[in-house]
mmCIF file of C-alpha atoms in Angstrom:
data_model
loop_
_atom_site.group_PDB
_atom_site.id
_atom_site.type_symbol
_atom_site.label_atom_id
_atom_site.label_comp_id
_atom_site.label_asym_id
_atom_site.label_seq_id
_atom_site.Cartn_x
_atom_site.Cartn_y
_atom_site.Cartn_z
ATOM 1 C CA UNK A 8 0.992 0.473 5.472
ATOM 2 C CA UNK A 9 -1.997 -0.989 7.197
ATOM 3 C CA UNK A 10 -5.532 0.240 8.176
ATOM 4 C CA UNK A 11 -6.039 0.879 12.596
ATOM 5 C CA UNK A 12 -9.445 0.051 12.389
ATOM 6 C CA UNK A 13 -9.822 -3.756 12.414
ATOM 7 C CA UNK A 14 -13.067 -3.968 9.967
ATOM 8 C CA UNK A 15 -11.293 -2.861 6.567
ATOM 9 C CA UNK A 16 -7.962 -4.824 7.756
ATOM 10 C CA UNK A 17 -5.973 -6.988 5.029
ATOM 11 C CA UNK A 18 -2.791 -7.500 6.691
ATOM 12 C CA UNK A 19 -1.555 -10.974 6.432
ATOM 13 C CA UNK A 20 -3.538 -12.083 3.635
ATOM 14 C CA UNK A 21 -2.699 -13.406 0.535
ATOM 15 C CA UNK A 22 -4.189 -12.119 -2.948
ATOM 16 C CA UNK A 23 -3.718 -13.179 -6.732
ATOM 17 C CA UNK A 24 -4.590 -10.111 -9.220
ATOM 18 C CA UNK A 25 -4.785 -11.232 -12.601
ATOM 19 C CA UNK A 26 -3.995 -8.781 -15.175
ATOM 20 C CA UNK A 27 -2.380 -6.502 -12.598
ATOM 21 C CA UNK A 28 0.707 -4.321 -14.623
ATOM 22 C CA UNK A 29 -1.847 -1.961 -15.635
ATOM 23 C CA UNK A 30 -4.943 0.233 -15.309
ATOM 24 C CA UNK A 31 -7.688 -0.861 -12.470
ATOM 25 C CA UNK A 32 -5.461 -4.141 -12.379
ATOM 26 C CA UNK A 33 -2.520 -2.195 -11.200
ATOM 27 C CA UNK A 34 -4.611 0.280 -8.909
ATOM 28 C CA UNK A 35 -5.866 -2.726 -7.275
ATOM 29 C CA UNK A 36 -2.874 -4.571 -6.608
ATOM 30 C CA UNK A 37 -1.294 -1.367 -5.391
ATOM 31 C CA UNK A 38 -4.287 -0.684 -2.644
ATOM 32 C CA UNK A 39 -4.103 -3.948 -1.519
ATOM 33 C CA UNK A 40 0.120 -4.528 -1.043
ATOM 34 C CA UNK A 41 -0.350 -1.365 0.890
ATOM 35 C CA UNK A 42 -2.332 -3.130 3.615
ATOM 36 C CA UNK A 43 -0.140 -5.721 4.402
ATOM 37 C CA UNK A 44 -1.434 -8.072 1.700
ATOM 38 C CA UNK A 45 1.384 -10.540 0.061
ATOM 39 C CA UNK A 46 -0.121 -9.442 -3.932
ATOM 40 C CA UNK A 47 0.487 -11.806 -6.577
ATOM 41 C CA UNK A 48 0.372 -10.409 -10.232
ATOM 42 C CA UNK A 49 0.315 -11.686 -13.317
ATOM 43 C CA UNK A 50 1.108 -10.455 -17.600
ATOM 44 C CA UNK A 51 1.585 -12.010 -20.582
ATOM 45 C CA UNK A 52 4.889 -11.278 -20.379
ATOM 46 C CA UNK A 53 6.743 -12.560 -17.229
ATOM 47 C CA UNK A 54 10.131 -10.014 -17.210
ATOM 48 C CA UNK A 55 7.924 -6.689 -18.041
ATOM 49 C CA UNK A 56 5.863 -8.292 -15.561
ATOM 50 C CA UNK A 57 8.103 -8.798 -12.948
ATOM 51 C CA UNK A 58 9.516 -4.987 -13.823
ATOM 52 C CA UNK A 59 6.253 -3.230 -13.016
ATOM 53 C CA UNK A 60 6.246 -5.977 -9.721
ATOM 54 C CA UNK A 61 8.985 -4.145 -8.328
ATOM 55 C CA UNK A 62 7.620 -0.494 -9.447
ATOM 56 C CA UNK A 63 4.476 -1.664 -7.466
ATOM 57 C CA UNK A 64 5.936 -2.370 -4.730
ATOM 58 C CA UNK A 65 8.139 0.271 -4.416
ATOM 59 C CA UNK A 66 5.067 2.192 -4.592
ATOM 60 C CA UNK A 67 3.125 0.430 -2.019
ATOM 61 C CA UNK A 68 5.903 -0.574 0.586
ATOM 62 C CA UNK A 69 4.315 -3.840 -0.179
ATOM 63 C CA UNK A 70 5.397 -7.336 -1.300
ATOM 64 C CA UNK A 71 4.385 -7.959 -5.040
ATOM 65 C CA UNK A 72 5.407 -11.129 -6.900
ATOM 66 C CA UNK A 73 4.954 -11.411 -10.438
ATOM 67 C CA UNK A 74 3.553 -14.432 -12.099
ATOM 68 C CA UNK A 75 3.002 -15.095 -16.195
ATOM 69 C CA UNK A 76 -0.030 -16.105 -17.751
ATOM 70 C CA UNK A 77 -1.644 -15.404 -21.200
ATOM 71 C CA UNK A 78 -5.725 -15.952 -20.658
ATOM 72 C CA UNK A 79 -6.103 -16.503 -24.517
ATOM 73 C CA UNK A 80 -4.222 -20.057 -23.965
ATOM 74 C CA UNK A 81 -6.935 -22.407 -22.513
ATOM 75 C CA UNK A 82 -4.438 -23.849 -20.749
ATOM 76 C CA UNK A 83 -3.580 -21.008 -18.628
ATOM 77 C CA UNK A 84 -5.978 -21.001 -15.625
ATOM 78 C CA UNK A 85 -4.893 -24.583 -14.480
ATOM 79 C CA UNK A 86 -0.848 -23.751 -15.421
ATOM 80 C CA UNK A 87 -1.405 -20.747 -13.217
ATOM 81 C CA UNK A 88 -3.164 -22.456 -10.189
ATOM 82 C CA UNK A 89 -0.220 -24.733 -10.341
ATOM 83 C CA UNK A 90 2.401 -22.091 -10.085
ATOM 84 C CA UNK A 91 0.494 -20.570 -7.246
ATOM 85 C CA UNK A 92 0.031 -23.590 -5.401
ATOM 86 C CA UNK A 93 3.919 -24.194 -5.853
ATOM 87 C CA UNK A 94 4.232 -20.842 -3.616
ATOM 88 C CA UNK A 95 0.960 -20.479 -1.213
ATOM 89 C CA UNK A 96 -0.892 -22.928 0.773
ATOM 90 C CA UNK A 97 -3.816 -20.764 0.370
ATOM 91 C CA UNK A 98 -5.735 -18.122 -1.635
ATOM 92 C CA UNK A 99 -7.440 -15.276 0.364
ATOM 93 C CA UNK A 100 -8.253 -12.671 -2.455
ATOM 94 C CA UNK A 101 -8.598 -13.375 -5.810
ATOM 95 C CA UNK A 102 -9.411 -10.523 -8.284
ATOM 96 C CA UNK A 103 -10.001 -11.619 -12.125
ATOM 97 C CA UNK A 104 -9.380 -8.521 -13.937
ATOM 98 C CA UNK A 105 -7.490 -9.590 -16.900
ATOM 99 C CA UNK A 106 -9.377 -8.437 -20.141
ATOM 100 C CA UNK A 107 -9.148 -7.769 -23.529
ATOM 101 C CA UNK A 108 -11.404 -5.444 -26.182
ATOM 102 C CA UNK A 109 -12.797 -5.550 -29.448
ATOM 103 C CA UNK A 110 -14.887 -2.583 -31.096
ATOM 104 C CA UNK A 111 -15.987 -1.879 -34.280
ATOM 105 C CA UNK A 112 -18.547 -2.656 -36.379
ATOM 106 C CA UNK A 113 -20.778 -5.803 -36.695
ATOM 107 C CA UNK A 114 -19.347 -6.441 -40.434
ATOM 108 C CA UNK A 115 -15.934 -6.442 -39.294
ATOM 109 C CA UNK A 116 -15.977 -8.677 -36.525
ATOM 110 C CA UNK A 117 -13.926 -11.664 -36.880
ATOM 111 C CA UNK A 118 -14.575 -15.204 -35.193
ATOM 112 C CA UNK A 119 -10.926 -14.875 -33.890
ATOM 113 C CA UNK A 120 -11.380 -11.729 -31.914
ATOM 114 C CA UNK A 121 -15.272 -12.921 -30.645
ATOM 115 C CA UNK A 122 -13.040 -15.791 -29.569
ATOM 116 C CA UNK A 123 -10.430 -14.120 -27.812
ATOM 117 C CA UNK A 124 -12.418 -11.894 -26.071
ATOM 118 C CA UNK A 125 -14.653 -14.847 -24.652
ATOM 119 C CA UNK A 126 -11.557 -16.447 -23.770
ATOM 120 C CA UNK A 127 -9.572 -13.709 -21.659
ATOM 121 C CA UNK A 128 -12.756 -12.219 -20.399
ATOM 122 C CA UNK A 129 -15.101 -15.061 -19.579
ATOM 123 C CA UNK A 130 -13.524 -18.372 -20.320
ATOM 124 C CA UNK A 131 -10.442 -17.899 -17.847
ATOM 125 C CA UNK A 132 -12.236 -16.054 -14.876
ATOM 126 C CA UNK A 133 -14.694 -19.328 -14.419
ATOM 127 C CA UNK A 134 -11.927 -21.779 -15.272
ATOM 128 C CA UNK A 135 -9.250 -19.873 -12.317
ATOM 129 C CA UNK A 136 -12.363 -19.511 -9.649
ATOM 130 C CA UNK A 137 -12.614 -23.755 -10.361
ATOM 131 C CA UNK A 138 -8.774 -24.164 -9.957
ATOM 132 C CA UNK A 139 -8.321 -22.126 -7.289
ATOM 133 C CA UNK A 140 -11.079 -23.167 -5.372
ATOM 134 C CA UNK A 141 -9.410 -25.843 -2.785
ATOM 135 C CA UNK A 142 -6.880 -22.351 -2.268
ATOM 136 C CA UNK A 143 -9.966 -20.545 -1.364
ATOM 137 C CA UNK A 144 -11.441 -22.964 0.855
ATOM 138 C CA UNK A 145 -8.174 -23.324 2.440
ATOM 139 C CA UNK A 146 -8.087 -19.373 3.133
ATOM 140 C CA UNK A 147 -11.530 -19.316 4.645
ATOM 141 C CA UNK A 148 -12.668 -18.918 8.245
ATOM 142 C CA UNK A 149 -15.754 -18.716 9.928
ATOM 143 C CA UNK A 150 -16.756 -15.003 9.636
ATOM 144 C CA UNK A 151 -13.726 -13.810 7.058
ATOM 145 C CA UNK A 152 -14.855 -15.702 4.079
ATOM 146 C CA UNK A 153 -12.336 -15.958 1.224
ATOM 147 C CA UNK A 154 -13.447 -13.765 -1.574
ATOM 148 C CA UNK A 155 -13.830 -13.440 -5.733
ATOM 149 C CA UNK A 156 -13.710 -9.843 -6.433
ATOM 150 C CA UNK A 157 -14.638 -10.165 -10.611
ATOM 151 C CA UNK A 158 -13.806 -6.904 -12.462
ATOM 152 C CA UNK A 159 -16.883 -6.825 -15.406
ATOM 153 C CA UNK A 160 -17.906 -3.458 -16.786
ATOM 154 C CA UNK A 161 -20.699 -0.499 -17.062
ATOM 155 C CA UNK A 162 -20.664 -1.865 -20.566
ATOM 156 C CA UNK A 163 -22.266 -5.257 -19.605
ATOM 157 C CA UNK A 164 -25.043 -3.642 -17.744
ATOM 158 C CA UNK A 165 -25.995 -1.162 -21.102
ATOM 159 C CA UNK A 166 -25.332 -0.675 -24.551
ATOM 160 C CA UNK A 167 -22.971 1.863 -25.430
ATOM 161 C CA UNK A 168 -23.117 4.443 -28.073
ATOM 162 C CA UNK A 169 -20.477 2.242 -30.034
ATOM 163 C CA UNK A 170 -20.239 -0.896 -31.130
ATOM 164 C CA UNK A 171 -18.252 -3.062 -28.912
ATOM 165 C CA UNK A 172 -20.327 -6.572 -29.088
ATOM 166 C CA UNK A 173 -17.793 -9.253 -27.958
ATOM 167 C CA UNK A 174 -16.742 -7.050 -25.141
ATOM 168 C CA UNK A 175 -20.253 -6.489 -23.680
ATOM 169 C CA UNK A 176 -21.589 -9.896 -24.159
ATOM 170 C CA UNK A 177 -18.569 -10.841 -22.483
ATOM 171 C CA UNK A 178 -18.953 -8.500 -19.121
ATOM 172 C CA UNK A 179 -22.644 -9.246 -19.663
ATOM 173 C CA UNK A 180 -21.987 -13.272 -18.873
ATOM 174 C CA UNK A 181 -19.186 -12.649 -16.369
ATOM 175 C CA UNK A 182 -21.864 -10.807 -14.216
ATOM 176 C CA UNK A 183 -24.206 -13.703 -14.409
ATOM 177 C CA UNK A 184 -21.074 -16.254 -13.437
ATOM 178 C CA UNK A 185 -20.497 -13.943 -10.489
ATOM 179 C CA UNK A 186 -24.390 -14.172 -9.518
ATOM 180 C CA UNK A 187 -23.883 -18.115 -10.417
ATOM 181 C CA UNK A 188 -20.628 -18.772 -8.365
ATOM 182 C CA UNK A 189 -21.758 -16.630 -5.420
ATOM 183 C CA UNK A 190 -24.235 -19.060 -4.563
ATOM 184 C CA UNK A 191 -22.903 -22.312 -5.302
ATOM 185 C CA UNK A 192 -19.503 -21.093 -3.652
ATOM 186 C CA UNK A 193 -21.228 -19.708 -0.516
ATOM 187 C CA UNK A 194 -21.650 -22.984 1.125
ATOM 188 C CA UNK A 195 -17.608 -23.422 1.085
ATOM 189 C CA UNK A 196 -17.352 -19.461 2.740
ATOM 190 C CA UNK A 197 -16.432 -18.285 -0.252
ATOM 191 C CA UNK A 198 -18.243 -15.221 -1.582
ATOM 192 C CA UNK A 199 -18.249 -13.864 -4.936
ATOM 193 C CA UNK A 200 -18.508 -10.487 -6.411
ATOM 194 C CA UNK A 201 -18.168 -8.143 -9.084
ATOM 195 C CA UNK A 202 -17.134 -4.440 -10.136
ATOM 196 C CA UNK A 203 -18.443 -2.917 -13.085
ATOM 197 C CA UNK A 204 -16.041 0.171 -13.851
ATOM 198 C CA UNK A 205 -17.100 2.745 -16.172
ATOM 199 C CA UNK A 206 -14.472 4.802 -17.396
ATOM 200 C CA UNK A 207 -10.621 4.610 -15.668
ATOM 201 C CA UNK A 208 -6.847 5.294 -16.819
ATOM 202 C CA UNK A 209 -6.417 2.086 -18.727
ATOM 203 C CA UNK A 210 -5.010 0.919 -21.989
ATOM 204 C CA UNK A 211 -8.569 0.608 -23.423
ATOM 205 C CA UNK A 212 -9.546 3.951 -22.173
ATOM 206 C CA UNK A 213 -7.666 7.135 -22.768
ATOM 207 C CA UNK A 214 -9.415 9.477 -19.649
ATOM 208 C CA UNK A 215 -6.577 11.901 -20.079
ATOM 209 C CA UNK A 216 -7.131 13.846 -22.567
ATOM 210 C CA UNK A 217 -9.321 17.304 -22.224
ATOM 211 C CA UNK A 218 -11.719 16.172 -24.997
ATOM 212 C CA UNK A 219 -11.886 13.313 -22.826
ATOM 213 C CA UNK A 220 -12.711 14.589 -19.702
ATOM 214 C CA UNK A 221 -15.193 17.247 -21.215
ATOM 215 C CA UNK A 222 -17.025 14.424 -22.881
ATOM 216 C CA UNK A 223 -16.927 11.802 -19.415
ATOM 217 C CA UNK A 224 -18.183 15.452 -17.623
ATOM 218 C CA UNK A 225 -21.375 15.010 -19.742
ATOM 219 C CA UNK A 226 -22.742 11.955 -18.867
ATOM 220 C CA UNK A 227 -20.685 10.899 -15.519
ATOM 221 C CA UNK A 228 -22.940 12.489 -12.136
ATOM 222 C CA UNK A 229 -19.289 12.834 -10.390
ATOM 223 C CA UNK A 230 -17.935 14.677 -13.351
ATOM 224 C CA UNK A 231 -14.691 12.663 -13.845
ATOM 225 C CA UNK A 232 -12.986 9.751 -14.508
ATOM 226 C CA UNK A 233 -12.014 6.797 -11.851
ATOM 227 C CA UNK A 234 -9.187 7.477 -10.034
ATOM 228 C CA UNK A 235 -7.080 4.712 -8.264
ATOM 229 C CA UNK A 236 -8.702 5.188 -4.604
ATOM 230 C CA UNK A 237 -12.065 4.557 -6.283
ATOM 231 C CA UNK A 238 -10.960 1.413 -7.713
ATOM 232 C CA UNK A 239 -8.873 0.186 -4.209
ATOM 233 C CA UNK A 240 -11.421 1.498 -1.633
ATOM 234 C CA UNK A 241 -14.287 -0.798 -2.919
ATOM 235 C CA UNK A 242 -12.021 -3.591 -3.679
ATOM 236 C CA UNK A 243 -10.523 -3.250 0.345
ATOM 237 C CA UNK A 244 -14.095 -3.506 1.264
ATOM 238 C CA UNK A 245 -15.243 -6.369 -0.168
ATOM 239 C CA UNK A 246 -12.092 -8.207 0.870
ATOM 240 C CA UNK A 247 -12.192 -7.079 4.605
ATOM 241 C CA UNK A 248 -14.461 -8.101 7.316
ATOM 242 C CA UNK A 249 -16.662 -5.483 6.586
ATOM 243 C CA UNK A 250 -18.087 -6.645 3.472
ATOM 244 C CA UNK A 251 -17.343 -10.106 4.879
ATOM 245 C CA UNK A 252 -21.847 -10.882 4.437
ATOM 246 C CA UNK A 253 -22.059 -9.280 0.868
ATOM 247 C CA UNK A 254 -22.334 -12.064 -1.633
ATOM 248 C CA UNK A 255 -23.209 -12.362 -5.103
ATOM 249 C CA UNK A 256 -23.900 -8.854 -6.278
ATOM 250 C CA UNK A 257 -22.490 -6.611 -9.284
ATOM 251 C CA UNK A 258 -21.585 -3.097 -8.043
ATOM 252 C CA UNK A 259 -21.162 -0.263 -9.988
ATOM 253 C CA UNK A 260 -17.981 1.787 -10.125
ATOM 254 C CA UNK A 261 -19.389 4.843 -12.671
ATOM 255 C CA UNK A 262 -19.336 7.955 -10.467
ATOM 256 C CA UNK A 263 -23.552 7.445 -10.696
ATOM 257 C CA UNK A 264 -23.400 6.586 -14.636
ATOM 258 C CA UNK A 265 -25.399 3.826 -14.342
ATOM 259 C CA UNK A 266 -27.994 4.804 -11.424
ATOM 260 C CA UNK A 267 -29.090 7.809 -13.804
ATOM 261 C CA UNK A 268 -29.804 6.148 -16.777
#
């Protein structure tokens, strides 16, 4: 399926979604096979991987490709540039959503998990943008820059009512690298953005239970939880012409959490 109305078009583009058999990930790479756009994804695991692939794009009448890649290995950003670059002359869209959690009080926090948290959720976003950077450039043109669509979270721009320290120091930073990248990347017509989701379907977040959704009703304005439009209608625009001159900004997905504060 693609969008009649040339300003929100995708077709023919190419897009890398990190972290994409699941939650927003999945949403995401879902919105955008359905417009046309050849959607690479990648999990730890490249045959469950490749399964939910072919769910996705049986879903989305779309082409979705599955790729591995474990962001806790240093190594992975650079071994997954190369496997791209093996396939794709070029990089259009590239959405860093791949993430990890770790909650729980201050005395039981462990160098290991501050470590892997930093390195799925702030160590590998900066590390792909650098590696896929000549794809990028290679994808721009003048007026339909190539973009970074970074997926951070509500819980880098406040402080929860739980402890969850590695995770929002994390989402924290990777808001700052988006502000960062967006201007040292704009000169190549690349521009750079972030999401920051409050609370969606995911693995980290259970929004379907009714305790759940009575408690999100309490402090969310819109009175529920994302739903997968939410998460593919701003994505669509930031990668389409129209949001072709927004650059460097963090933009809050939270159903008006965030604004009321």
């Amino acid at each position: 399926m693609t969008t009649a109305d040339p300003l929100f078009s995708l077709a023919g583009k190419t897009a890398l979604v990190t972290g994409g058999t699941s939650g927003i990930g999945a949403m995401i790479a879902t919105g955008l096979a359905k417009r046309g756009v050849r959607t690479y994804v990648t999990g730890r695991d490249l045959s469950r991987t490749s399964e939910v692939a072919r769910q996705l794009a049986q879903d989305s009448d779309g082409e979705v490709i599955a790729l591995a890649a474990d962001f806790a290995d240093a190594s992975s950003p650079s071994a997954l540039a190369a496997k791209l670059s093996i396939r794709e002359n070029a990089l259009h869209i590239l959405v860093n959503n791949a993430g990890t959690n770790c909650d729980g009080d201050l005395a039981d926090l462990t160098e290991e998990a501050w470590d892997e948290v930093m390195a799925v959720n702030l160590r590998a976003p900066i590390f792909l943008v650098k590696m896929l950077t000549p794809m990028l450039k290679s994808a721009s043109q003048p007026g339909d820059p190539a973009r970074v669509v970074n997926v951070g979270s509500i819980g880098g721009l406040h402080v929860p009512n739980w402890e969850a320290h590695p995770y929002g120091a994390s989402k924290a930073a990777l808001h700052q690298i988006t502000r960062s990248l967006a201007k040292s990347l704009g000169k190549d017509n690349i521009t750079v953005n972030a999401i920051a989701p409050g609370p969606f379907p995911s693995k980290m977040h259970d929004t379907t239970s009714e305790a759940t959704r009575s408690s999100i009703a309490t402090y969310i304005p819109a009175g529920r939880a994302g739903e997968a439009e939410d998460a593919q209608g701003v994505v669509i625009f930031l990668a389409s012409r129209a949001g072709a001159y927004v650059n460097g900004h963090v933009i809050p997905l939270d159903g008006g959490y965030i604004g009321a504060l």
